[in-house]
Tab-separated table of C-alpha atoms in Angstrom:
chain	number	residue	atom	x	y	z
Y	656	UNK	CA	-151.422	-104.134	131.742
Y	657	UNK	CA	-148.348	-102.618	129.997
Y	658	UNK	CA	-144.527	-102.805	130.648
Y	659	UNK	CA	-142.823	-99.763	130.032
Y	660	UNK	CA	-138.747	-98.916	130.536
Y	661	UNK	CA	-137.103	-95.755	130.732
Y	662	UNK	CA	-133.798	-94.218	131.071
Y	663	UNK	CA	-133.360	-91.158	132.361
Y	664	UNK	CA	-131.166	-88.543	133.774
Y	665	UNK	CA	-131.704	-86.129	136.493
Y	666	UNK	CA	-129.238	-83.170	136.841
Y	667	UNK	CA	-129.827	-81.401	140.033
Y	668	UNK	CA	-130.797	-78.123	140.294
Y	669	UNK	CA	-130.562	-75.413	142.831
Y	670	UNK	CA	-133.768	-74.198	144.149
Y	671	UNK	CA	-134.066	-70.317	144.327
Y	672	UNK	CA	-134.534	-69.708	147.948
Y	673	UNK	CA	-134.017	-72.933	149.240
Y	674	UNK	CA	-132.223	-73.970	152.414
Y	675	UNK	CA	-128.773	-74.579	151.414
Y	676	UNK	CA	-128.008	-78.089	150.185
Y	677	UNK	CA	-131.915	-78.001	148.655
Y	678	UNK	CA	-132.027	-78.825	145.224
Y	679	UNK	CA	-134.777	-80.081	142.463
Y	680	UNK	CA	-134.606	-82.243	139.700
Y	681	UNK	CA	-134.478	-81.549	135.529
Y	682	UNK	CA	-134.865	-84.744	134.168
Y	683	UNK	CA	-133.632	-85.632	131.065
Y	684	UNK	CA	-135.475	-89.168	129.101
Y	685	UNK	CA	-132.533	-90.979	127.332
Y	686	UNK	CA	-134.900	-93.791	125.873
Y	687	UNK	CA	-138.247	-95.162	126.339
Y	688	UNK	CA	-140.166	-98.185	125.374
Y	689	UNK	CA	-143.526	-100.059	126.151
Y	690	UNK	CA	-145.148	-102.862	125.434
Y	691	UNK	CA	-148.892	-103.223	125.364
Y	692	UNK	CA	-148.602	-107.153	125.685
Y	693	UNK	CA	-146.493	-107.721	128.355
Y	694	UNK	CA	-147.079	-107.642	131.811
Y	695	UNK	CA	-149.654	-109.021	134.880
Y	696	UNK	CA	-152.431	-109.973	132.626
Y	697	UNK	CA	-150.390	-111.824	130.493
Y	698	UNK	CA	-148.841	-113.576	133.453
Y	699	UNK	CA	-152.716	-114.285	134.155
Y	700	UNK	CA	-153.614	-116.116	131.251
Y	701	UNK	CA	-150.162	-118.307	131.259
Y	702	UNK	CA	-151.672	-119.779	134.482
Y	703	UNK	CA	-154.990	-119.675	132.809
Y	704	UNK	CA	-154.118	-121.772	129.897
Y	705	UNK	CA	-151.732	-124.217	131.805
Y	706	UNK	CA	-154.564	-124.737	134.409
Y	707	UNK	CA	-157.034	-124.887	131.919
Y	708	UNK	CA	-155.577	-127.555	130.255
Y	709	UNK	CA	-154.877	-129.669	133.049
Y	710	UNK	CA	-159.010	-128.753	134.583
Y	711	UNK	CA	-159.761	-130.029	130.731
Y	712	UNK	CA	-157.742	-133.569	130.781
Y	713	UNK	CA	-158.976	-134.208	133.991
Y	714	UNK	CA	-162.981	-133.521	134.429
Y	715	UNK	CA	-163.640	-133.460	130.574
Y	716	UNK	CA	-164.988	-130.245	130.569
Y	717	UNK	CA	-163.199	-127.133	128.689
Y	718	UNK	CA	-162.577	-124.280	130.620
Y	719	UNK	CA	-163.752	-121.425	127.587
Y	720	UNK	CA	-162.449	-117.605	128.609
Y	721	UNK	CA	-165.349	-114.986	128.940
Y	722	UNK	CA	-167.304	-117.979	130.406
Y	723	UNK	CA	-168.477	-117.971	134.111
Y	724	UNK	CA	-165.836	-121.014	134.492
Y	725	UNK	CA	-163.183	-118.953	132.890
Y	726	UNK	CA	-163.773	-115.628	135.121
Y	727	UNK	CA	-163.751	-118.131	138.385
Y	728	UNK	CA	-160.612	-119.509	137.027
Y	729	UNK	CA	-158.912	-116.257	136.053
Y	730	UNK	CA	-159.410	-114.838	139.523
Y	731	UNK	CA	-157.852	-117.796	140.883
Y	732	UNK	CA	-154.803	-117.351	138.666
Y	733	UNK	CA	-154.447	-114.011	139.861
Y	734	UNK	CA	-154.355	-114.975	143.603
Y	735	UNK	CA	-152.040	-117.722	142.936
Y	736	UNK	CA	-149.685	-115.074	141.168
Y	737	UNK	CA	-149.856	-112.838	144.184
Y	738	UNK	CA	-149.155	-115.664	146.481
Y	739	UNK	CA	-145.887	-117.046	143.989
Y	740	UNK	CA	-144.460	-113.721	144.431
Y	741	UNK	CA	-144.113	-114.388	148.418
Y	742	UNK	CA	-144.259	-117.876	148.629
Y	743	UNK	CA	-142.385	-120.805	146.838
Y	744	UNK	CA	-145.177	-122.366	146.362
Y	745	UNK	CA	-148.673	-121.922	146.806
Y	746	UNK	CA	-152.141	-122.839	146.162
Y	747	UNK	CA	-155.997	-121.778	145.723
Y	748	UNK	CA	-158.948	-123.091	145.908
Y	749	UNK	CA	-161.254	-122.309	142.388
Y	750	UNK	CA	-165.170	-122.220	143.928
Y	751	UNK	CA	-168.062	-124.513	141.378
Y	752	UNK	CA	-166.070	-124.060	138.561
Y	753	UNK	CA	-166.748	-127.464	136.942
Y	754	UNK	CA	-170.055	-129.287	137.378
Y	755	UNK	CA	-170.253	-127.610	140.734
Y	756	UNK	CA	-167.033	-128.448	142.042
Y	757	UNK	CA	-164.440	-126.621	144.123
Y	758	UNK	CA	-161.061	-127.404	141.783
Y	759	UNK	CA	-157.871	-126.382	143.797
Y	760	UNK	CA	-155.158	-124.736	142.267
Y	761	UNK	CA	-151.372	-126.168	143.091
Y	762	UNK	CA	-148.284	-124.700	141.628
Y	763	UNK	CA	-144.699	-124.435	142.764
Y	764	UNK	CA	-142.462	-121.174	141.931
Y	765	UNK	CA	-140.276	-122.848	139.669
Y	766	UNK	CA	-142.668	-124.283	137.284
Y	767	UNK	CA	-144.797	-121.149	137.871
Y	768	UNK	CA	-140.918	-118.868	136.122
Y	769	UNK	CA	-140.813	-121.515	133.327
Y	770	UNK	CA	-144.434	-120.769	132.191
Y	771	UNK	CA	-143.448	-116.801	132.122
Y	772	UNK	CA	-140.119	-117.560	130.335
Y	773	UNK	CA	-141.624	-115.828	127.272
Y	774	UNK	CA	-142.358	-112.965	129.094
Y	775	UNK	CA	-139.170	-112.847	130.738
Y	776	UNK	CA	-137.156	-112.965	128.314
Y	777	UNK	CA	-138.981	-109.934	126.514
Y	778	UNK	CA	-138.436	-107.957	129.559
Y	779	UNK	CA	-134.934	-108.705	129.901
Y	780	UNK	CA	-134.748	-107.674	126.021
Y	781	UNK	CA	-136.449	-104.800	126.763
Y	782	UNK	CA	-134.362	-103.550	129.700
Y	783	UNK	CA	-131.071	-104.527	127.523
Y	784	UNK	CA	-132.005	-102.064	124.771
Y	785	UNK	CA	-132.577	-99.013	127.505
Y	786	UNK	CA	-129.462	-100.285	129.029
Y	787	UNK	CA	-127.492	-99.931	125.332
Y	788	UNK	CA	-128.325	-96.191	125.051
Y	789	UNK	CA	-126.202	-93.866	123.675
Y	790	UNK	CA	-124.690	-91.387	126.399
Y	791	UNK	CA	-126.076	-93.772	129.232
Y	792	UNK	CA	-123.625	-93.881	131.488
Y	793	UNK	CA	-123.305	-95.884	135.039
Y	794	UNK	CA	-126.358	-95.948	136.418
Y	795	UNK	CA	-127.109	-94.438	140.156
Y	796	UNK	CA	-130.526	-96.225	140.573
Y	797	UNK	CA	-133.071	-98.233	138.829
Y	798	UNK	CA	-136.437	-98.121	140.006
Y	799	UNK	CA	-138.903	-100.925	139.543
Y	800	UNK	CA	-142.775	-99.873	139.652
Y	801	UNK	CA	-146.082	-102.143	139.736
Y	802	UNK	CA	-147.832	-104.924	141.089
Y	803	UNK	CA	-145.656	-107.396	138.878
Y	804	UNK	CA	-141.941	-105.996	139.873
Y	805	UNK	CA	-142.756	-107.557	143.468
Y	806	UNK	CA	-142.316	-111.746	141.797
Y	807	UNK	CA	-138.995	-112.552	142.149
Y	808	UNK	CA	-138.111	-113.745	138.515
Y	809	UNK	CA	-139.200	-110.353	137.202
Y	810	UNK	CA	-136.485	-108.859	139.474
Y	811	UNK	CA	-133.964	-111.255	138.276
Y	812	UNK	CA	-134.809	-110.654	134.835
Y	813	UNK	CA	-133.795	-107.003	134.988
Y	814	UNK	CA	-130.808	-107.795	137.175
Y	815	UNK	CA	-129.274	-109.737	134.551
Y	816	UNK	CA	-129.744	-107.540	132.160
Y	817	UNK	CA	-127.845	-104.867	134.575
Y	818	UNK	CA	-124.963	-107.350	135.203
Y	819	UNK	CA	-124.865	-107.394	131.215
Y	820	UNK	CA	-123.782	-104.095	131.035
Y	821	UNK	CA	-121.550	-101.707	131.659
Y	822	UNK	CA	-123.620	-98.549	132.374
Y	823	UNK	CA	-125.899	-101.275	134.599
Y	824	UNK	CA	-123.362	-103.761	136.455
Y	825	UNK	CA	-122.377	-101.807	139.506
Y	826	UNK	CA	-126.473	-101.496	140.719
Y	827	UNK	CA	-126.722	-105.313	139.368
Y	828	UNK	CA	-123.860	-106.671	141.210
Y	829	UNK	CA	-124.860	-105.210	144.941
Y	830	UNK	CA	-126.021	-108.141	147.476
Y	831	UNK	CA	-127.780	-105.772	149.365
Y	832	UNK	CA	-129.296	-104.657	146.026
Y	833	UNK	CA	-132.996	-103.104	146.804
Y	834	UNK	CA	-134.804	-101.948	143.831
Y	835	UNK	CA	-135.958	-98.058	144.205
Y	836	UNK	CA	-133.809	-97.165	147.365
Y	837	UNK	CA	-132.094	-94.852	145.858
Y	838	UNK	CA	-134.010	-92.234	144.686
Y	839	UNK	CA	-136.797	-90.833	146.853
Y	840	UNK	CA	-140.705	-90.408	145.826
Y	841	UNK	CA	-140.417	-87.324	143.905
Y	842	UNK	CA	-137.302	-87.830	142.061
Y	843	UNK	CA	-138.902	-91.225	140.509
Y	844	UNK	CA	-142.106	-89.143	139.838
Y	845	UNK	CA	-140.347	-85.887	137.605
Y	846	UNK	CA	-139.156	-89.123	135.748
Y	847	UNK	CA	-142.161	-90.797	135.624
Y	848	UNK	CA	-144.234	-87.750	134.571
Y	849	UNK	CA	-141.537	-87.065	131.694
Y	850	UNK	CA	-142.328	-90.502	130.375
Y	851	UNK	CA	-145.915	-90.143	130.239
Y	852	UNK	CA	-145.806	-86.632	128.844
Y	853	UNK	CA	-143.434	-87.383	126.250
Y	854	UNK	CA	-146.109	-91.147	125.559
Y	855	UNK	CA	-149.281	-88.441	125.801
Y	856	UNK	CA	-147.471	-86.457	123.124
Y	857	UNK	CA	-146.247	-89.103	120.604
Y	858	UNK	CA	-149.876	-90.540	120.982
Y	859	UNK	CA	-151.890	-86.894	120.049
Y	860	UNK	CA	-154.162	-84.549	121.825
Y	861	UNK	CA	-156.770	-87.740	122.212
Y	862	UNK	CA	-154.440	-89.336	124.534
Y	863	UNK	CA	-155.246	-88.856	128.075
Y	864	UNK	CA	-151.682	-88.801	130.570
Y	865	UNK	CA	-150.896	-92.048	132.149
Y	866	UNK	CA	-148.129	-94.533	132.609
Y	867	UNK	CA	-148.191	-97.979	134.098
Y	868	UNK	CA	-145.988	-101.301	134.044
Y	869	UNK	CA	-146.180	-104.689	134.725
C-alpha cells in the first residue's frame, strides 16, 4: 500500500460545442509526494505486532510472520481494521491459530489511533508540506481516496493539518465537512491521472501507470 498527496489546480475550460455553462478541466499539479511505507498494510502489521505480542505472553507460543499462524493472524488484523473504522470498538475471532485454538481479537478505537500514531503523524506531515506550496492558494476541495481514508483518525489527521493552514482552514473548519463532495468523479480523475502520469514519468518507460493511497 502507498500514501500519496497532491495539490492541484483545475482551471476550467470551455468545451467547443458544448451546451452553454459546459466546461472541462486543465489541471495543473502544484506538488506531489508518496510514500511507499505508509498506509493499510502498515496499519496491518501495528495490530499484528501488538497482538502478537500479547498471543506470545499469553499461550507461550510466538506468532512468526510468513508462518501459517502469522497469515491467520494478519487476516484477522485486517478485519478488525475494517471494523475500527465503523465501530468504536470491535472484535474478531482468529480460527486454530495457536495449538489449535480459536484466539479472539479485542481492541477499542482509541488504543487501536495510539498504535497508528506513527503513521499519523507522517501523514499529517505529509499533507502539511502539500499544504505549504508555493502559489497554493485557498483550497475549494480536498479529496480523500482508498480503503484507509474511511478510519476516522486518518480523516482527522488531514483535517488538522487543513486547520493549520491558511490555503487549507476554510475546508478544515466546516462541521458539515465531507471529504470529496466537492468535486465530482471526473474532475478528481484529470487530477488523479496527472499524478500518475507525471509518477510514470519520473519513474522511466519501465514504469507501468498507476496511483494508489492508503
Amino acid at each position: 500500500s502507498c500514501a500519496f498527496v497532491a495539490a492541484v489546480r483545475l482551471h476550467p475550460l470551455a468545451k467547443e460545442g458544448a451546451k452553454e455553462g459546459a466546461a472541462a478541466w486543465r489541471a495543473e499539479l502544484l506538488y506531489e509526494e508518496s510514500d511507499a511505507f505508509l498506509g493499510c498494510d502498515q496499519m496491518d502489521d501495528a495490530l499484528f505486532d501488538h497482538f502478537g505480542a500479547k498471543v506470545g505472553a499469553s499461550h507461550g507460543t510466538p506468532i512468526k510472520p510468513a508462518s501459517r499462524a502469522g497469515w491467520r493472524l494478519l487476516d484477522g488484523c485486517e478485519r478488525l481494521r475494517k471494523l475500527l473504522s465503523t465501530l468504536p470498538e470491535a472484535a474478531v475471532s482468529v480460527e486454530n491459530l495457536v495449538d489449535g485454538c480459536d484466539v479472539p481479537l479485542k481492541l477499542a478505537r482509541d488504543d487501536f489511533v495510539a498504535l497508528l500514531a506513527p503513521l499519523l503523524a507522517k501523514l499529517g506531515a505529509m499533507t502539511r508540506r502539500a499544504l505549504s506550496t508555493a502559489g497554493l492558494e485557498r483550497l475549494a476541495s480536498v479529496e480523500l481516496a482508498g480503503g484507509g481514508t474511511r478510519i476516522p483518525a486518518v480523516q482527522e489527521a488531514v483535517t488538522q493539518a487543513l486547520l493549520e493552514s491558511a490555503a487549507g482552514a476554510a475546508v478544515g473548519g466546516l462541521e458539515d465537512r465531507r471529504f470529496g463532495a466537492k468535486l465530482d468523479d471526473a474532475s478528481l480523475a484529470v487530477g488523479a491521472a496527472l499524478v500518475a502520469k507525471r509518477a510514470v514519468d519520473a519513474a522511466g518507460p519501465a514504469a507501468g501507470a498507476g496511483a494508489t493511497t492508503a
